[in-house]
Amino acid sequence: MVTSVLPRVESLASSGIQSIPKEYIRPQEELTSIGNVFEEEKKEEGPQVPTIDLTEIESEDKEVREKCRQELKKAAMEWGVMHLVNHGISEELMDRVRKVGQKFFELPVEEKEKYANDQSSGNVQGYGSKLANNASGQLEWEDYFFHLIFPEDKRDLSIWPKIPSEYTEVTSEYARQLRGLASKILSALSICLGLEEGRLEKEVGGMEELLLQLKINYYPKCPQPELALGVEAHTDISALTFILHNMVPGLQLFYQGKWVTAKCVPNSIIMHIGDTIEILSNGKFKSILHRGLVNKEKVRISWAVFCEPPKDKIILKPLPETVSETEPPLFPPRTFAQHIEHKLFRKTQDNLSN
Ligand code: OGA
Ligand code: NI
C-alpha cells in the first residue's frame, strides 16, 4: 500500500493555501448539507439540543430529585445529547483545563511532534491526525492529542504534555471530578431504567475498569470550510462522552433527518450517550449521529472525554430488564472490541458501495 505523508492540518492551515487538498474535500452528496457554522448557530427555529440543569439531581427531596431525573431521561431518550449546567465542576477548573490544552497547542508543531503517536504500531496515545482508513483517502480538518486520564493507575504520565507545567495537575483534577459526575449520571440513568442505582456503573466496569480517555480536538481555520469537516459524522462508541470547548461553534447533531447546530452555552458540559449505553438500554437511550464543522475565522478546540468499558472483559448486550416480548433485543451481544470492529467493517462496506 502506498502511504503518503500528509502534514499536520495546523501546518497546512498556516501555509497560506487558498484551496484545500482533495483528501479533505467531502463527497458531493455530503457537501450540500455543509453550511456556514456561524449562520447555522444563530438559527432559532426548529428543534434545539436540550439543556439539563443538574442542581437537584441528588436533592434530599424525593420529588425534586425525581423531576430532575425525568428531564435527564427525556433528553437521553429523545436526543442522547444535552448541555449539562450546574453539573458541579467549577468554572475555574474548566477554564484551567482549556488554558493548559490551548497552551500546549500553541507550541510550535515541531515541539508537539515530540509527542507524536504511532498508530501503525498501536500507540494511539499522543499527538496525531487522522490516517486515511479507506480507499477514498478521506481526511478530517483537525489534529488532536489523545490520552488516558482515569483510572490513575492506568495512566502513562510519561506521554502527557510537559508544557505547560500545570498540564498534568489540572487535567488530573478534571479527570477526578468528571469521574464523579459520570457516576452520578450513571446512577440517575439506572433509576430511569428501573434498575438498581449502581447497575449501569457496574455494567460498564466500575471505578477500576471504566476508562476515561481525553481527546483534545484542535480544528485550525480552514480556507474552504464549506468543503471540509473537522470530524465526520459518527456516533460515539463510549458509554458517555463529556465535551468542553472554547465557545466556537462547530458541533452538529443529526436529529429528525436534519443537522442541528449546537449553541455555545456558557459553563455547560455537553454530554453524549454513547453506543455502549444505547446497547445496554436496548435502544431506550440514544447514541446520536454527530459531526463537526470548521470555519475560516476562528480556531476551534474541544476537549472530549470518552468514558469507555474495558475492551474484552465485558459482554455488552441489552440488559434483561430492558427486554420484553414487545421489546426484543435490538443488539446482538458483543465485547467493546468487537463493537469497534463491527463499526469499522460496516464503514468499509459503505465505502466499497460508494
Ligand atoms: C468527537 C466529537 C465533537 C466536537 O471527538 O467524538 O464528536 O465538538 N467531537 O469536537
Ligand atoms: Ni463524537
XYZ file of C-alpha atoms and ligand atoms in Angstrom:
365
model
C 0.000 0.000 0.000
C 1.266 3.472 -0.826
C 1.013 5.844 2.071
C 1.700 9.495 1.512
C 2.809 11.546 4.473
C 0.460 14.432 4.963
C 1.432 17.349 7.135
C -0.410 18.261 10.298
C -3.586 20.141 9.485
C -2.244 23.061 11.516
C 0.797 23.332 9.204
C -1.420 23.106 6.151
C -3.670 25.838 7.520
C -0.818 28.203 8.317
C 0.915 27.677 4.948
C -1.384 30.203 3.301
C -3.090 27.805 0.874
C -6.341 29.147 -0.582
C -7.736 25.762 -1.556
C -7.581 22.586 0.479
C -6.033 19.285 -0.719
C -8.530 16.889 -2.270
C -8.252 14.420 0.622
C -10.100 16.910 2.813
C -12.947 17.558 0.356
C -16.124 15.741 1.324
C -18.054 13.666 -1.226
C -20.582 15.553 -3.363
C -23.652 14.165 -1.553
C -22.361 15.476 1.757
C -21.379 18.948 0.551
C -24.978 20.058 0.128
C -25.531 19.812 3.894
C -22.465 21.800 4.983
C -23.190 25.468 5.674
C -21.563 28.417 7.420
C -21.414 27.421 11.071
C -21.821 30.971 12.412
C -25.011 31.416 10.365
C -26.229 27.984 11.425
C -25.597 28.655 15.109
C -27.808 31.786 15.012
C -30.883 29.931 13.778
C -33.588 29.879 16.427
C -36.281 27.909 14.604
C -36.573 24.142 14.763
C -35.508 21.661 17.461
C -32.604 22.604 19.764
C -30.274 20.467 21.862
C -31.849 20.280 25.359
C -30.232 21.879 28.404
C -30.388 19.865 31.623
C -29.928 21.565 34.978
C -28.356 19.077 37.401
C -28.741 21.250 40.531
C -31.324 18.893 42.046
C -30.052 15.543 40.787
C -29.136 14.483 44.344
C -31.698 16.574 46.228
C -32.829 15.342 49.667
C -36.382 15.898 48.480
C -37.503 12.781 46.626
C -39.943 14.611 44.346
C -37.465 17.328 43.426
C -34.852 14.684 42.654
C -37.349 12.713 40.580
C -38.304 15.744 38.497
C -34.656 16.374 37.638
C -34.175 12.727 36.674
C -37.234 12.799 34.428
C -35.756 15.700 32.470
C -32.477 13.870 32.080
C -34.382 10.753 30.993
C -36.377 12.593 28.355
C -33.230 14.181 26.895
C -31.412 10.835 26.916
C -34.327 9.110 25.156
C -35.131 11.768 22.584
C -31.712 13.232 21.820
C -28.952 11.275 23.509
C -27.071 14.556 23.792
C -27.531 17.585 26.047
C -25.925 20.645 27.566
C -25.383 19.936 31.279
C -25.484 23.005 33.530
C -24.905 23.195 37.283
C -23.011 19.927 36.946
C -20.792 20.674 39.946
C -17.500 21.209 38.123
C -16.289 24.734 38.740
C -15.963 27.324 36.028
C -12.467 27.963 37.283
C -11.371 24.354 36.784
C -12.943 24.201 33.315
C -11.109 27.409 32.392
C -7.824 25.957 33.610
C -8.384 22.773 31.576
C -8.988 24.897 28.494
C -5.998 27.078 29.200
C -3.440 24.259 29.613
C -4.700 22.470 26.488
C -4.648 25.645 24.462
C -1.123 26.445 25.675
C 0.057 23.031 24.553
C -1.428 23.540 21.095
C 0.199 26.976 20.882
C 3.617 25.280 20.928
C 5.324 25.031 17.522
C 4.353 21.912 15.556
C 7.944 20.589 15.871
C 7.608 20.737 19.632
C 4.293 18.872 19.539
C 5.751 16.263 17.183
C 7.860 15.047 20.106
C 4.598 13.612 21.407
C 3.507 12.110 18.075
C 1.616 8.846 18.354
C 2.385 5.876 16.141
C -0.880 4.359 15.064
C 0.765 1.694 12.888
C 2.409 0.168 15.958
C -0.705 0.502 18.078
C 0.445 3.514 20.117
C -2.683 5.588 19.861
C -1.862 7.943 22.718
C -0.233 11.266 21.899
C -0.327 13.941 19.222
C -1.900 12.873 15.947
C -4.028 13.445 12.904
C -6.374 11.042 11.213
C -4.872 8.477 8.867
C -6.919 7.675 5.792
C -8.589 4.365 6.559
C -10.189 3.637 3.228
C -9.612 3.820 -0.496
C -11.043 7.321 -0.820
C -8.256 8.642 1.394
C -10.768 10.923 3.106
C -9.284 13.092 5.880
C -10.595 15.427 8.558
C -9.645 19.033 9.240
C -8.162 18.537 12.708
C -5.165 17.496 14.751
C -5.598 16.072 18.218
C -3.964 14.966 21.444
C -5.289 11.706 22.865
C -4.516 10.079 26.206
C -5.977 8.049 29.055
C -6.740 10.172 32.119
C -8.542 7.770 34.520
C -8.172 5.437 36.475
C -4.973 6.948 37.789
C -3.044 3.653 37.917
C -3.630 3.080 34.201
C -2.278 6.487 33.120
C 1.067 6.818 31.355
C 2.179 10.210 32.632
C 5.387 9.987 30.593
C 3.474 10.778 27.419
C 1.407 13.670 28.823
C 2.330 17.203 27.733
C 5.144 18.591 29.922
C 4.461 22.114 28.721
C 2.704 23.933 30.238
C 3.948 22.564 33.547
C 0.464 22.681 35.156
C -0.977 20.417 32.458
C -0.805 17.194 34.478
C -2.145 18.614 37.730
C -5.061 20.432 36.104
C -6.034 17.592 33.778
C -5.824 15.049 36.623
C -8.138 17.104 38.811
C -10.619 17.477 35.947
C -10.486 13.711 35.367
C -11.286 13.001 39.030
C -14.217 15.386 39.063
C -15.559 14.160 35.745
C -15.375 10.573 37.000
C -17.599 11.642 39.888
C -20.035 13.273 37.505
C -20.094 10.121 35.343
C -21.096 8.085 38.419
C -23.930 10.488 39.250
C -25.251 10.326 35.700
C -24.969 6.527 35.539
C -26.912 6.248 38.837
C -29.668 8.520 37.593
C -29.896 6.700 34.254
C -30.053 3.352 36.066
C -33.013 4.513 38.138
C -34.668 5.847 34.965
C -34.486 2.327 33.521
C -35.976 0.831 36.695
C -32.631 -0.685 37.695
C -30.760 -0.521 40.960
C -28.803 2.668 41.348
C -25.340 1.154 40.889
C -26.213 -1.111 37.984
C -25.039 0.784 34.892
C -21.857 1.805 36.680
C -21.146 -1.872 37.327
C -22.118 -2.913 33.779
C -19.557 -0.519 32.248
C -16.708 -1.614 34.500
C -16.960 0.418 37.713
C -14.189 2.502 39.263
C -11.445 0.059 38.292
C -12.286 -0.679 34.684
C -14.207 2.227 33.150
C -11.581 4.152 31.165
C -11.661 7.906 30.668
C -9.832 8.942 27.525
C -9.266 12.602 26.721
C -9.142 13.740 23.107
C -8.271 17.396 22.635
C -9.567 18.200 19.159
C -7.760 21.109 17.507
C -9.563 22.459 14.434
C -7.436 25.075 12.609
C -9.046 27.804 10.495
C -9.978 26.361 7.127
C -9.792 28.352 3.860
C -12.719 26.374 2.375
C -14.876 25.395 5.363
C -17.868 24.590 3.150
C -15.892 21.696 1.611
C -14.480 20.026 4.737
C -15.442 18.548 8.082
C -13.472 18.768 11.334
C -14.853 15.421 12.366
C -17.015 13.323 10.092
C -20.472 12.040 11.014
C -20.278 9.302 13.652
C -21.790 8.073 16.871
C -19.511 7.765 19.906
C -18.707 4.192 20.918
C -18.304 5.205 24.593
C -20.759 4.746 27.457
C -20.846 8.517 27.971
C -18.851 11.378 26.422
C -18.315 14.761 28.096
C -17.227 17.716 25.959
C -15.846 21.164 26.757
C -14.981 23.632 24.002
C -13.608 27.126 23.512
C -17.016 28.678 22.716
C -16.537 28.491 18.947
C -19.488 26.673 17.346
C -18.918 23.521 15.284
C -20.839 20.572 16.717
C -23.877 19.407 14.750
C -26.385 16.711 15.670
C -28.433 14.714 13.195
C -31.934 14.997 14.651
C -35.158 14.070 12.854
C -33.444 13.980 9.493
C -31.730 17.383 9.794
C -28.390 18.715 11.006
C -28.948 20.854 14.122
C -26.083 23.125 15.222
C -25.385 23.127 18.967
C -25.394 26.570 20.554
C -22.497 27.575 22.784
C -23.899 27.506 26.331
C -21.633 29.202 28.922
C -20.265 26.922 31.671
C -22.010 23.895 30.264
C -20.582 20.476 29.535
C -22.018 18.698 26.524
C -22.841 15.090 27.301
C -23.422 12.325 24.762
C -24.972 8.961 25.449
C -22.650 6.630 23.521
C -23.254 3.306 21.783
C -22.418 1.354 24.959
C -25.341 2.786 26.938
C -27.558 2.591 23.872
C -26.875 -1.149 23.709
C -27.273 -1.774 27.476
C -30.571 0.146 27.492
C -31.778 -1.749 24.407
C -32.045 1.487 22.451
C -34.110 3.376 25.040
C -31.283 5.879 25.363
C -29.956 7.105 22.017
C -26.437 7.445 20.678
C -26.922 10.321 18.244
C -25.100 10.822 14.943
C -22.979 13.980 15.079
C -20.167 15.787 13.258
C -18.014 18.906 13.492
C -17.901 21.839 11.084
C -14.894 24.120 10.698
C -14.670 27.801 9.791
C -12.402 30.456 8.259
C -12.228 32.846 11.164
C -11.559 31.094 14.426
C -9.604 28.108 15.648
C -11.938 25.733 17.453
C -10.743 23.477 20.258
C -12.810 20.869 22.071
C -11.973 18.554 24.964
C -13.880 15.291 24.595
C -13.655 12.737 27.409
C -14.839 9.285 26.356
C -15.890 7.014 29.227
C -15.343 3.519 27.861
C -15.824 -0.020 29.168
C -12.824 -2.390 29.037
C -12.197 -3.830 25.556
C -12.634 -7.550 26.209
C -13.734 -8.171 29.796
C -17.390 -7.258 29.424
C -20.017 -8.563 27.016
C -22.282 -5.692 26.020
C -25.886 -6.598 25.361
C -29.322 -5.274 26.255
C -29.862 -5.781 29.988
C -32.601 -8.392 30.605
C -34.717 -5.755 32.397
C -34.851 -3.652 29.214
C -36.082 -6.540 27.085
C -39.628 -7.910 26.884
C -41.892 -9.733 24.473
C -42.823 -6.454 22.822
C -39.284 -5.055 23.121
C -36.969 -7.746 21.723
C -33.202 -7.206 21.997
C -32.076 -4.793 19.268
C -28.367 -5.577 19.571
C -26.548 -8.918 19.446
C -24.034 -9.463 22.280
C -20.516 -8.152 21.653
C -17.438 -7.031 23.518
C -16.407 -3.403 23.180
C -13.524 -4.512 20.912
C -15.973 -6.426 18.700
C -18.256 -3.415 18.577
C -15.380 -1.271 17.271
C -14.528 -3.970 14.696
C -18.137 -4.215 13.585
C -18.346 -0.445 13.033
C -15.091 -0.334 11.072
C -16.271 -3.225 8.924
C -19.585 -1.556 8.183
C -17.789 1.641 7.239
C -15.508 -0.208 4.836
C -18.555 -1.848 3.264
C -20.224 1.558 2.873
C -17.156 2.865 1.121
C -16.980 -0.098 -1.205
C -20.509 0.534 -2.359
C -19.894 4.252 -2.943
C -15.615 13.550 18.997
C -16.565 14.608 18.620
C -17.114 16.936 18.535
C -16.549 18.245 18.892
O -14.429 13.881 19.264
O -16.057 12.376 19.029
O -17.657 14.286 18.246
O -17.323 19.112 19.270
N -16.181 15.895 18.733
O -15.337 18.439 18.769
Ni -18.116 12.237 18.796
